[in-house]
Amino acid sequence: MKEIILLLSLVLANNVFSAITVVGNSDASICYRHAELGASSRSSISICRASLADKSLSKDLIAATRVNLGIIYNNASKPQLAMGQFNLALLNESAKPEALLNQGNSFFILKNFSVALEKYQSSLLSNIEDVSAVYFNIGLAYERTGKIKEAISYYSKSIKHTPNFILALQAKERLLQASILNKPVDKF
């Protein structure tokens, strides 16, 4: 149960930082709000898919909606479907950083941490705006693979960029407490 809660925390934390903003009252903007709020329902997926059928959307908005739909698929524990959307979004340069970050999240959900780390690093190289989310995810992946010093280092980087990032603060504190008490770190 603890693993499910922390994995859900990862997914929800990333959605806050990686959804691509779409303004207005269109289905695309509703899709964005659902992704940002961590939705995973069939109705959320339907709204996003309906917006992709809108012929008046620009290429940038289509790519943004694909990223947001992928986030919703990840939230629904459908990372393979999510990756399909992220791959299509990667064809648009404006969506590339967020698509790469969220691909990393898909691989994390699939427990392929080495590929998740590669995707996270690629999102940094693509100049993602919110590096604190990427550093946090890298910390999670390192923690999951037992590289505690690296995890603490990346949690610290995340906190440096966003000092009140609660999940990063809690993760770092948990690892530091475990190392001070010289006890094994709880696997999430």
mmCIF file of C-alpha atoms in Angstrom, residues 40-137:
data_model
loop_
_atom_site.group_PDB
_atom_site.id
_atom_site.type_symbol
_atom_site.label_atom_id
_atom_site.label_comp_id
_atom_site.label_asym_id
_atom_site.label_seq_id
_atom_site.Cartn_x
_atom_site.Cartn_y
_atom_site.Cartn_z
ATOM 1 C CA SER A 40 -7.578 9.680 -14.741
ATOM 2 C CA SER A 41 -11.200 9.103 -15.713
ATOM 3 C CA ARG A 42 -12.605 7.948 -19.024
ATOM 4 C CA SER A 43 -14.441 11.257 -19.324
ATOM 5 C CA SER A 44 -11.125 13.133 -19.014
ATOM 6 C CA ILE A 45 -9.644 10.957 -21.740
ATOM 7 C CA SER A 46 -12.715 11.522 -23.922
ATOM 8 C CA ILE A 47 -12.453 15.295 -23.556
ATOM 9 C CA CYS A 48 -8.806 15.242 -24.577
ATOM 10 C CA ARG A 49 -9.464 12.948 -27.521
ATOM 11 C CA ALA A 50 -12.339 15.179 -28.652
ATOM 12 C CA SER A 51 -10.060 18.202 -28.580
ATOM 13 C CA LEU A 52 -7.546 16.371 -30.786
ATOM 14 C CA ALA A 53 -10.297 16.002 -33.400
ATOM 15 C CA ASP A 54 -10.750 19.792 -33.489
ATOM 16 C CA LYS A 55 -9.364 20.839 -36.892
ATOM 17 C CA SER A 56 -8.985 24.461 -35.768
ATOM 18 C CA LEU A 57 -6.280 23.675 -33.159
ATOM 19 C CA SER A 58 -2.768 24.846 -33.958
ATOM 20 C CA LYS A 59 0.097 22.321 -34.095
ATOM 21 C CA ASP A 60 1.374 23.643 -30.756
ATOM 22 C CA LEU A 61 -2.019 23.141 -29.084
ATOM 23 C CA ILE A 62 -2.328 19.650 -30.534
ATOM 24 C CA ALA A 63 1.108 18.764 -29.143
ATOM 25 C CA ALA A 64 0.218 20.297 -25.759
ATOM 26 C CA THR A 65 -3.021 18.322 -25.679
ATOM 27 C CA ARG A 66 -1.144 15.128 -26.519
ATOM 28 C CA VAL A 67 1.168 15.719 -23.538
ATOM 29 C CA ASN A 68 -1.808 16.425 -21.295
ATOM 30 C CA LEU A 69 -3.655 13.329 -22.535
ATOM 31 C CA GLY A 70 -0.508 11.287 -21.900
ATOM 32 C CA ILE A 71 -0.407 12.585 -18.329
ATOM 33 C CA ILE A 72 -3.995 11.456 -17.844
ATOM 34 C CA TYR A 73 -3.123 8.022 -19.272
ATOM 35 C CA ASN A 74 -0.214 7.801 -16.801
ATOM 36 C CA ASN A 75 -2.601 8.737 -13.996
ATOM 37 C CA ALA A 76 -4.890 5.913 -15.168
ATOM 38 C CA SER A 77 -1.962 3.452 -15.004
ATOM 39 C CA LYS A 78 -1.797 3.177 -18.788
ATOM 40 C CA PRO A 79 1.823 4.189 -19.445
ATOM 41 C CA GLN A 80 1.986 2.466 -22.843
ATOM 42 C CA LEU A 81 -0.893 4.614 -24.124
ATOM 43 C CA ALA A 82 0.744 7.644 -22.525
ATOM 44 C CA MET A 83 4.013 7.014 -24.345
ATOM 45 C CA GLY A 84 2.190 6.898 -27.658
ATOM 46 C CA GLN A 85 0.886 10.420 -27.004
ATOM 47 C CA PHE A 86 4.293 11.664 -25.833
ATOM 48 C CA ASN A 87 5.966 10.244 -28.954
ATOM 49 C CA LEU A 88 3.527 12.188 -31.137
ATOM 50 C CA ALA A 89 4.059 15.342 -29.057
ATOM 51 C CA LEU A 90 7.821 15.041 -29.561
ATOM 52 C CA LEU A 91 7.276 15.885 -33.221
ATOM 53 C CA ASN A 92 6.582 19.450 -32.060
ATOM 54 C CA GLU A 93 9.612 21.253 -30.627
ATOM 55 C CA SER A 94 7.529 23.389 -28.234
ATOM 56 C CA ALA A 95 6.238 20.301 -26.386
ATOM 57 C CA LYS A 96 9.527 18.408 -26.336
ATOM 58 C CA PRO A 97 10.739 19.169 -22.767
ATOM 59 C CA GLU A 98 7.425 18.226 -21.132
ATOM 60 C CA ALA A 99 6.970 15.212 -23.401
ATOM 61 C CA LEU A 100 10.403 13.906 -22.389
ATOM 62 C CA LEU A 101 9.749 14.486 -18.683
ATOM 63 C CA ASN A 102 6.446 12.667 -18.887
ATOM 64 C CA GLN A 103 7.947 9.828 -20.916
ATOM 65 C CA GLY A 104 10.324 9.449 -17.995
ATOM 66 C CA ASN A 105 7.303 9.192 -15.722
ATOM 67 C CA SER A 106 5.867 6.438 -17.932
ATOM 68 C CA PHE A 107 9.103 4.467 -17.698
ATOM 69 C CA PHE A 108 9.158 5.067 -13.936
ATOM 70 C CA ILE A 109 5.655 3.610 -13.647
ATOM 71 C CA LEU A 110 6.898 0.615 -15.667
ATOM 72 C CA LYS A 111 9.846 0.363 -13.216
ATOM 73 C CA ASN A 112 12.374 0.916 -16.012
ATOM 74 C CA PHE A 113 14.378 3.400 -13.963
ATOM 75 C CA SER A 114 17.444 3.598 -16.215
ATOM 76 C CA VAL A 115 15.349 4.741 -19.184
ATOM 77 C CA ALA A 116 13.352 7.056 -16.901
ATOM 78 C CA LEU A 117 16.644 8.694 -15.859
ATOM 79 C CA GLU A 118 17.643 9.101 -19.522
ATOM 80 C CA LYS A 119 14.335 10.800 -20.327
ATOM 81 C CA TYR A 120 14.610 13.103 -17.318
ATOM 82 C CA GLN A 121 18.139 14.112 -18.339
ATOM 83 C CA SER A 122 16.925 14.719 -21.895
ATOM 84 C CA SER A 123 14.174 17.001 -20.605
ATOM 85 C CA LEU A 124 16.833 19.062 -18.807
ATOM 86 C CA LEU A 125 18.886 19.271 -22.006
ATOM 87 C CA SER A 126 15.739 20.426 -23.817
ATOM 88 C CA ASN A 127 15.498 23.393 -21.441
ATOM 89 C CA ILE A 128 12.411 22.449 -19.490
ATOM 90 C CA GLU A 129 11.155 25.404 -17.467
ATOM 91 C CA ASP A 130 10.544 23.701 -14.138
ATOM 92 C CA VAL A 131 13.800 21.920 -13.421
ATOM 93 C CA SER A 132 12.747 21.292 -9.819
ATOM 94 C CA ALA A 133 10.227 18.676 -10.988
ATOM 95 C CA VAL A 134 12.884 16.960 -13.083
ATOM 96 C CA TYR A 135 15.402 16.958 -10.231
ATOM 97 C CA PHE A 136 12.751 15.522 -7.918
ATOM 98 C CA ASN A 137 11.974 12.736 -10.400
#
